[in-house]
Coordinates of C-alpha atoms and ligand atoms in Angstrom, one line a residue:
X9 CA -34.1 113.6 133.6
X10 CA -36.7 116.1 132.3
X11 CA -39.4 114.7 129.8
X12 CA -39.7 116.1 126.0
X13 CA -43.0 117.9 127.2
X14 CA -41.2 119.7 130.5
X15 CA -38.4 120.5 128.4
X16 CA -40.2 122.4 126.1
X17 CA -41.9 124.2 128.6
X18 CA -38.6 125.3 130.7
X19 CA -37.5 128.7 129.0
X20 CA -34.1 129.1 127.3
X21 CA -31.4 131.0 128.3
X22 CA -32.2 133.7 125.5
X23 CA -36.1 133.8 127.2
X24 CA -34.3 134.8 129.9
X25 CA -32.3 137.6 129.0
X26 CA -33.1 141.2 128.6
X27 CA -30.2 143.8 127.6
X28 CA -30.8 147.1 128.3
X29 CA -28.9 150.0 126.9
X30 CA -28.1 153.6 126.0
X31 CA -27.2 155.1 122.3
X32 CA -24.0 153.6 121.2
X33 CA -23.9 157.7 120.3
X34 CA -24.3 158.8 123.9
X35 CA -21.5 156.6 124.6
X36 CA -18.4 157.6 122.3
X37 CA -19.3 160.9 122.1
X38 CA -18.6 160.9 125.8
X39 CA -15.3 158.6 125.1
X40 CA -14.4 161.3 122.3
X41 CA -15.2 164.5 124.9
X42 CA -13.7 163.0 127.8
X43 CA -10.3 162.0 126.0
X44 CA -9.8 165.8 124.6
X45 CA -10.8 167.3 128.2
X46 CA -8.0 164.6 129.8
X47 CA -5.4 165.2 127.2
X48 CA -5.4 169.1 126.9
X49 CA -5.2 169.9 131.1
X50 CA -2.6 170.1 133.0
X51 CA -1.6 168.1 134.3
X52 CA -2.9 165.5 131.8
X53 CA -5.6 162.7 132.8
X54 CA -7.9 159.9 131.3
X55 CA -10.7 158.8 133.4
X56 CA -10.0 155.3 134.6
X57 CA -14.1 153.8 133.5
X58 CA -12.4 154.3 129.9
X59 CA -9.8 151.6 131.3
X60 CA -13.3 149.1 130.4
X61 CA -13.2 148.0 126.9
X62 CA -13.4 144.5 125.6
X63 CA -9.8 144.3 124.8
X64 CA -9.7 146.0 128.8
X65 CA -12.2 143.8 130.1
X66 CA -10.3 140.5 129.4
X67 CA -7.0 141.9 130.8
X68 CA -8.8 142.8 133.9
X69 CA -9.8 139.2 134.5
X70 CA -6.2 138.3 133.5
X71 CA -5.3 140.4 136.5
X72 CA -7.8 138.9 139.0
X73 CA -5.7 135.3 138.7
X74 CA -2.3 137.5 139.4
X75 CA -0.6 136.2 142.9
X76 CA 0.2 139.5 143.5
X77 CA -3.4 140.3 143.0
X78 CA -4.9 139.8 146.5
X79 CA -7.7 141.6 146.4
X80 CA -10.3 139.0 144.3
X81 CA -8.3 135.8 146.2
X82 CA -9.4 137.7 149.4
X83 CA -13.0 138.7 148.6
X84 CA -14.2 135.6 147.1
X85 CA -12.9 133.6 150.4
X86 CA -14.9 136.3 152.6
X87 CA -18.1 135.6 150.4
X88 CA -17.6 131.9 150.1
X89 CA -17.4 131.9 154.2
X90 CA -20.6 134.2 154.2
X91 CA -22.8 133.7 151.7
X92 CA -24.7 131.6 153.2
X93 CA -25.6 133.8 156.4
X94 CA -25.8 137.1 153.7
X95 CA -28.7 135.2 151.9
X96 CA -30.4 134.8 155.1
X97 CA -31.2 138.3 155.0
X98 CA -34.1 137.9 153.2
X99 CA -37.1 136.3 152.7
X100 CA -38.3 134.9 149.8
X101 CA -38.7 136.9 147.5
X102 CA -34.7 139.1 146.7
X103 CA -33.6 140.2 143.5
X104 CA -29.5 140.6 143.2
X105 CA -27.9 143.4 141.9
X106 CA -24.5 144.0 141.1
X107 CA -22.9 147.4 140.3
X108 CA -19.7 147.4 137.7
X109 CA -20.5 143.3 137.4
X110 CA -17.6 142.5 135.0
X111 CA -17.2 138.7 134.8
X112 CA -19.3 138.0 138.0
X113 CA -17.1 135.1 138.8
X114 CA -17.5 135.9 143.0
X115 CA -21.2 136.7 142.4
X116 CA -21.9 132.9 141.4
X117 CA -21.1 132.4 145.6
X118 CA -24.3 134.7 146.2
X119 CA -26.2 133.2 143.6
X120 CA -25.5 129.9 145.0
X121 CA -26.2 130.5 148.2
X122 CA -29.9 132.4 147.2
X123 CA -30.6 129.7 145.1
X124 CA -30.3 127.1 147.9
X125 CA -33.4 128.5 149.8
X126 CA -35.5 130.2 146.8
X127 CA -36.6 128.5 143.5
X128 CA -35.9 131.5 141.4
X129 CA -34.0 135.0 140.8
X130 CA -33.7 137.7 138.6
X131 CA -30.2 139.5 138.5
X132 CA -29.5 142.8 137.5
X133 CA -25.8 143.1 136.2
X134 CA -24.7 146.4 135.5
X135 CA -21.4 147.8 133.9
X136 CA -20.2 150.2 131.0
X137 CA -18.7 147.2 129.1
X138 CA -20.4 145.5 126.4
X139 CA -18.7 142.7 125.9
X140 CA -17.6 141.2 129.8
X141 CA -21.5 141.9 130.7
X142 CA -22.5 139.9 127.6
X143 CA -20.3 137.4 128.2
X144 CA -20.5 136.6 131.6
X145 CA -24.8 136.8 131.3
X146 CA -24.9 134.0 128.9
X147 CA -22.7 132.0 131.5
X148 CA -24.8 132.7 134.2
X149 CA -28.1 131.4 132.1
X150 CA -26.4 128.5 131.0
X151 CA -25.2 127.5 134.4
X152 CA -28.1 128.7 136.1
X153 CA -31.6 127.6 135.0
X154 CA -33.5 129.3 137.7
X155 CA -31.7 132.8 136.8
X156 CA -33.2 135.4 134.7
X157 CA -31.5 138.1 134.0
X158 CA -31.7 141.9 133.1
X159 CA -28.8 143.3 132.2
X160 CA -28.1 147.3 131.9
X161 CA -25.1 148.4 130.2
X162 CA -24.1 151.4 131.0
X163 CA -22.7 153.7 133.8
X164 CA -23.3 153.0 137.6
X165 CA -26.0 156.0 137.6
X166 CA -27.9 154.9 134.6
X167 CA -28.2 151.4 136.3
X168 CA -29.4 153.0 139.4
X169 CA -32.5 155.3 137.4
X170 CA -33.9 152.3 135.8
X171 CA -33.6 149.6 138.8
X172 CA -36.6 150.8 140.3
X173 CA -38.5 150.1 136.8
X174 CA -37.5 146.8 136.8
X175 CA -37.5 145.3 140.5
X176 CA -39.9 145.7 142.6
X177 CA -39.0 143.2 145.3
X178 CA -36.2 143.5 148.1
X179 CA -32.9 143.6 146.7
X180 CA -29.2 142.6 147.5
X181 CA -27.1 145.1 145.6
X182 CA -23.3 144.3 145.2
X183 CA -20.2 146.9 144.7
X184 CA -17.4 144.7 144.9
X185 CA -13.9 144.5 144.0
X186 CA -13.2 147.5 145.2
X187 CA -14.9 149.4 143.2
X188 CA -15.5 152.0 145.0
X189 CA -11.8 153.5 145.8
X190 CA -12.0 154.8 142.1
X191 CA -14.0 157.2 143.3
X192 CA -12.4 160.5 145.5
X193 CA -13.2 160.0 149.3
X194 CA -16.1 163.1 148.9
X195 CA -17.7 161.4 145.5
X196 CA -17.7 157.9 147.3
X197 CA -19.9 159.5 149.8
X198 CA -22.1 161.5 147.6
X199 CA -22.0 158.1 145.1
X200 CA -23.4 155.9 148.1
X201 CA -26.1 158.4 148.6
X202 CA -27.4 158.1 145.4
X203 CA -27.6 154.0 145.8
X204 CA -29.3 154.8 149.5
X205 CA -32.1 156.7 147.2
X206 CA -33.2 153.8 145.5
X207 CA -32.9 151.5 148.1
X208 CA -35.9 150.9 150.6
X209 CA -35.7 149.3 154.3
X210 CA -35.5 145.6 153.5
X211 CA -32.8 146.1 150.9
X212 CA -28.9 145.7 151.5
X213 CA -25.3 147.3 149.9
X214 CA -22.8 144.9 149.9
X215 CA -19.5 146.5 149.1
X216 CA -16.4 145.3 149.1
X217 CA -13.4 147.6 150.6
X218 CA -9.7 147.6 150.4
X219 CA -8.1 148.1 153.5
X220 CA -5.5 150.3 154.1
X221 CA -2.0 148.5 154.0
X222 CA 2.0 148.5 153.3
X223 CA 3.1 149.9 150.1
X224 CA 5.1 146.4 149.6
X225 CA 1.7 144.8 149.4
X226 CA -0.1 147.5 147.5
X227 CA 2.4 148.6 144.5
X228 CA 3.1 144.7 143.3
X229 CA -0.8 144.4 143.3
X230 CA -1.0 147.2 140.9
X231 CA 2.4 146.8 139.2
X232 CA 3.0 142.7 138.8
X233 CA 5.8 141.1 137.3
X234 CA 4.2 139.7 134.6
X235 CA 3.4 143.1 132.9
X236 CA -0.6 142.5 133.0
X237 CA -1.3 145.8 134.3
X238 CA 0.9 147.2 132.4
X239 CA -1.1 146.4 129.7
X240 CA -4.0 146.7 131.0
X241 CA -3.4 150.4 131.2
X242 CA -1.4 150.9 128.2
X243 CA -4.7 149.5 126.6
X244 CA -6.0 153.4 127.2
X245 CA -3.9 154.6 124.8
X246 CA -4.9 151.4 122.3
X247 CA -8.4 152.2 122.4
X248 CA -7.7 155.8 121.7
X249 CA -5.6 154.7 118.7
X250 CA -9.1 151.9 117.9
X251 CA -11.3 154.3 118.7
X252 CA -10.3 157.7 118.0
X253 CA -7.4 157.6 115.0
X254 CA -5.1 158.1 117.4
X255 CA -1.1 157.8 116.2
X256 CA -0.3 156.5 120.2
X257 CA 3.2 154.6 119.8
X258 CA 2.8 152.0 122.9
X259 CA 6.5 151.1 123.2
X260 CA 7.0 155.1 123.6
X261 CA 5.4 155.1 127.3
X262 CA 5.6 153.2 130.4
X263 CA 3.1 152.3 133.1
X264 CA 3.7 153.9 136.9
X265 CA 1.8 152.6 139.8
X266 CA 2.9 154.0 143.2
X267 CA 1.2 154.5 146.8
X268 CA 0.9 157.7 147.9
X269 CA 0.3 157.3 151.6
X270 CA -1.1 161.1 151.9
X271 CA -4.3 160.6 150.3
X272 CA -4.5 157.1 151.4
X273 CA -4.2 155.6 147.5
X274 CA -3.0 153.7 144.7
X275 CA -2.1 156.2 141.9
X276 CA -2.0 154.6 137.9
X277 CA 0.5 156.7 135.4
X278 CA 1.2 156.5 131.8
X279 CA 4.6 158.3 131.7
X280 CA 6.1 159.6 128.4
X281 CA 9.4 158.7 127.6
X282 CA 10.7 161.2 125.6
X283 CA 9.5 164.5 124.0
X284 CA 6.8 163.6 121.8
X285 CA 3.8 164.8 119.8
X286 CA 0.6 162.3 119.2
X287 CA -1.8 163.6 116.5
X288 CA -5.5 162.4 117.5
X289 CA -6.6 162.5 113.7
X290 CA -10.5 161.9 115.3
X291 CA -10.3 164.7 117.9
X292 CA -8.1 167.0 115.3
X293 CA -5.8 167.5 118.0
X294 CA -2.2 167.3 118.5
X295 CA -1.2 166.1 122.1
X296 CA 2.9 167.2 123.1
X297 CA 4.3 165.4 126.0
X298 CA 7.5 166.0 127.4
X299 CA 9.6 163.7 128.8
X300 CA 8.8 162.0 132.1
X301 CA 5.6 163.7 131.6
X302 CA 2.2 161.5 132.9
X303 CA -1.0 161.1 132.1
X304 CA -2.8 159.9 135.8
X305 CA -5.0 156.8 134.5
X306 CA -6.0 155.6 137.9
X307 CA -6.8 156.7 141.8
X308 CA -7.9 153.2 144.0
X309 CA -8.7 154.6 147.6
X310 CA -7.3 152.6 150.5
X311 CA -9.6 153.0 153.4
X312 CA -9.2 152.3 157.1
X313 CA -12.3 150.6 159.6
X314 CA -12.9 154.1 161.0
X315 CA -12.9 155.8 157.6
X316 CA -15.2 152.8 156.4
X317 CA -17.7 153.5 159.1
X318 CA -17.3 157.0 158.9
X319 CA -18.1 156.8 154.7
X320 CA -21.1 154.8 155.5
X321 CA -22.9 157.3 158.2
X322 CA -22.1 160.4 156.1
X323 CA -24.0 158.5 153.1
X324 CA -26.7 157.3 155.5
X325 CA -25.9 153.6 156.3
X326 CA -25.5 151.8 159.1
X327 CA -22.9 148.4 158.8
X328 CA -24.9 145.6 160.0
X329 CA -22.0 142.7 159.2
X330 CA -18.3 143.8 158.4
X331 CA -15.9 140.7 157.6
X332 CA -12.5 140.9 157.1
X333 CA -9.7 138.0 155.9
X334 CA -7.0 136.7 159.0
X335 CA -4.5 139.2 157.4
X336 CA -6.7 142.4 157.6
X337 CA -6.3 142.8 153.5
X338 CA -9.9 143.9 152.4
X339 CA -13.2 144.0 154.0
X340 CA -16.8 143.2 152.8
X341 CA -19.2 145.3 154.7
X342 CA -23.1 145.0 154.9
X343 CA -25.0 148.2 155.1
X344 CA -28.2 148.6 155.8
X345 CA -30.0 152.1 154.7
X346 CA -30.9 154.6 157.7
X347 CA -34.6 155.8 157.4
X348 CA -34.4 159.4 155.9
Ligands
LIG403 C1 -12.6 146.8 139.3 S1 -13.6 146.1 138.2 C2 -14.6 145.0 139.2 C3 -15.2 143.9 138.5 C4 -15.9 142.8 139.4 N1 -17.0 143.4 140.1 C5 -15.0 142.2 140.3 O1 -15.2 142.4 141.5 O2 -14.0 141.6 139.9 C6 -14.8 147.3 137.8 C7 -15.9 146.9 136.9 O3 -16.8 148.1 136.8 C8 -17.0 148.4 135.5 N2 -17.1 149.9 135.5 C9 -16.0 150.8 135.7 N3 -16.5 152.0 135.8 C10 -17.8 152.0 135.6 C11 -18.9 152.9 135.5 N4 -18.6 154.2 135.7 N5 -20.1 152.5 135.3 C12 -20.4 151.2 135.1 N6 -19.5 150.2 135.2 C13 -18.2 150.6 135.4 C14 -15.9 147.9 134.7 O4 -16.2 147.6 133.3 C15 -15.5 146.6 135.5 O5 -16.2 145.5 135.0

C-alpha cells in the first residue's frame, strides 16, 4: 500500500496524457471533399478510413468479438504466445508505437510483456478517430501506472512526421489487424517505405497480415450473420446524413462483401436497391443511383508468405520473426529496416 506522501508524488493519469492533433477544419473539409470526389465517379466509391467514426469505431470493436471474425481471435493468441520473446528485442530503454490503434485491446499483451523487464513506457497511439483513441488512452493510464502516453489523432502519415519530435529512443511500432490490406498491393509498399524513413537500426515494424485463404472462411468474416458489418458499413452513409445533411435512406441499400480471388481480396459494397436520388444538402449535390448500382466501401488485401516477403524487401525490410496460427489464418511478421 502506497503512503499519502508517495501517493501524491505518483502522477495521475491526466499528467500522463498528451493529445495531439490537427484542425477539426483540416479534417471535415477532407470528409466533405472526399465524399463528393467518391460519389460523383464512376463507378462510385467512399474511402474506407471514413468507415472510422465514433458511432464506426464501436461497431468495429463489436465486430472483433464476431465468431466469424477470426482475424483478432488469431492475432491476439500469436502475440500472447510471443510477446514475451518480441520485448526481448530491446534493451531498456523502447517506446511502443502503434499505427491505426483503435481500442488497443491486443496491445495491452506488448505492454505487458515490456512492462515485465522495464519500469516505464511511453506509448504513442495513433488513429483518425477521436473518440476509440480517447477512450481506449484513458484505459490504458488507469490500468497502467507506469504508462505515459502521447497520443496523435490523425492519419497514419501525420503520426509518422511528428514521431520523430516526440521519441527519441528505440521503438516498437505496431500495424496490426490487418491494417495494412486496406491499402492496394503498390501503396502498401510505398506506405511501408515511408514508416522505414522514420525508423532507425534498433527499431522494429510489427505488422500483422491476413493470409490468403478460402472464400468460405473470408466472406462470413466480412459478411456475419448477425448483421454487424452490415452496419458497420451502412454507418458510411449515416455519417454522411450526421455530417453532411445528407437525405441517405438506410433501409434503401444493402451491404455486399465478396472475395475476389483475382486481386487477392475482400471487396465491401453498398448496393442500391432501386433507382434513387440522395440530395447531399451540405455538398449541394444530388447523387442518382440506379438499381443494383454500388458504392465500393472497402478493399482488405489477402496476401500469401511469398507475397509477404516479397512486400517487405521492395519496402526495404528484412523479416527477422514470422509467426503464424496452427491453421495458417494470419501472420504477424517482424521486420527489421535494411540500412539505406
Ligand atoms: C482495422 S482497424 C484495426 C484496429 C486495431 N489496430 C486492431 O487491430 O483491432 C483500423 C484502425 O485504424 C484506424 N484508421 C483507419 N484508417 C486510418 C488512417 N488513414 N489513418 C489513421 N488511422 C486510421 C481506424 O480508426 C481503426 O481504429
Amino acid at each position: 500500500m502506497l503512503d499519502r506522501e508517495a501517493q501524491k508524488a505518483m502522477p495521475t493519469a491526466r499528467d500522463r496524457y498528451t493529445l495531439l492533433a490537427q484542425s477539426h477544419e483540416a479534417f471535415s473539409d477532407n470528409f466533405a471533399n472526399d465524399v463528393r470526389t467518391g460519389l460523383t465517379a464512376s463507378p462510385k466509391y467512399l474511402l474506407c478510413r471514413y468507415l472510422y467514426d465514433a458511432q464506426g469505431s464501436k461497431l468495429f470493436e463489436e465486430i472483433c468479438h464476431l465468431p466469424e471474425y477470426y482475424l483478432t481471435r488469431t492475432e491476439r493468441h500469436i502475440l500472447a504466445d510471443h510477446a514475451d520473446e518480441i520485448a526481448q528485442l530491446f534493451g531498456e530503454e523502447v517506446a511502443l508505437v502503434e499505427l491505426g490503434s483503435g481500442s488497443a485491446s491486443k496491445t495491452r499483451l506488448l505492454i505487458e510483456a515490456l512492462l515485465r523487464h522495464r519500469s516505464k513506457l511511453r506509448f504513442v497511439p495513433v488513429d483518425i478517430s477521436l473518440s476509440i483513441l480517447e477512450e481506449s488512452s484513458q484505459a490504458l493510464l488507469e490500468q497502467y501506472r507506469e504508462v505515459e502516453i502521447a497520443a496523435i489523432v490523425g492519419q497514419f502519415h501525420d503520426g509518422l512526421a511528428r514521431l520523430n519530435k516526440i521519441v527519441a529512443c528505440p521503438k516498437l511500432l505496431l500495424f496490426l489487424g490487418s491494417s495494412l490490406g486496406n491499402f492496394e498491393r503498390q501503396e502498401a509498399i510505398r506506405f511501408l517505405e515511408l514508416v522505414h524513413e522514420v525508423m532507425t537500426e534498433k527499431d522494429r515494424l510489427l505488422i500483422g497480415i491476413d493470409l490468403r485463404k478460402h472464400p468460405s472462411i473470408l466472406e462470413p468474416a466480412y459478411d456475419d450473420a448477425q448483421g454487424v458489418t452490415a452496419r458497420f458499413n451502412l454507418n458510411l452513409l449515416a455519417r454522411i446524413n450526421r455530417e453532411l445533411e445528407g437525405n441517405f435512406n438506410l433501409a434503401g441499400f444493402r451491404h455486399r462483401a465478396v472475395y475476389n480471388a483475382e486481386a487477392g481480396r475482400m471487396e465491401m459494397y453498398l448496393d442500391s436497391l432501386c433507382d434513387q436520388t440522395v440530395p447531399i444538402h451540405r455538398l449541394a449535390l444530388d447523387v442518382h443511383f440506379t438499381e443494383g448500382e454500388a458504392i465500393h466501401t472497402e478493399n482488405s488485401y489477402k496476401y500469401s508468405l511469398a507475397e509477404i516477403g516479397a512486400l517487405a524487401e521492395a519496402a526495404g525490410f528484412g523479416i527477422e520473426r514470422q509467426w503464424l496460427d496452427a491453421e495458417k489464418r494470419f501472420s504477424v511478421n517482424i521486420c527489421r529496416p535494411l540500412p539505406k
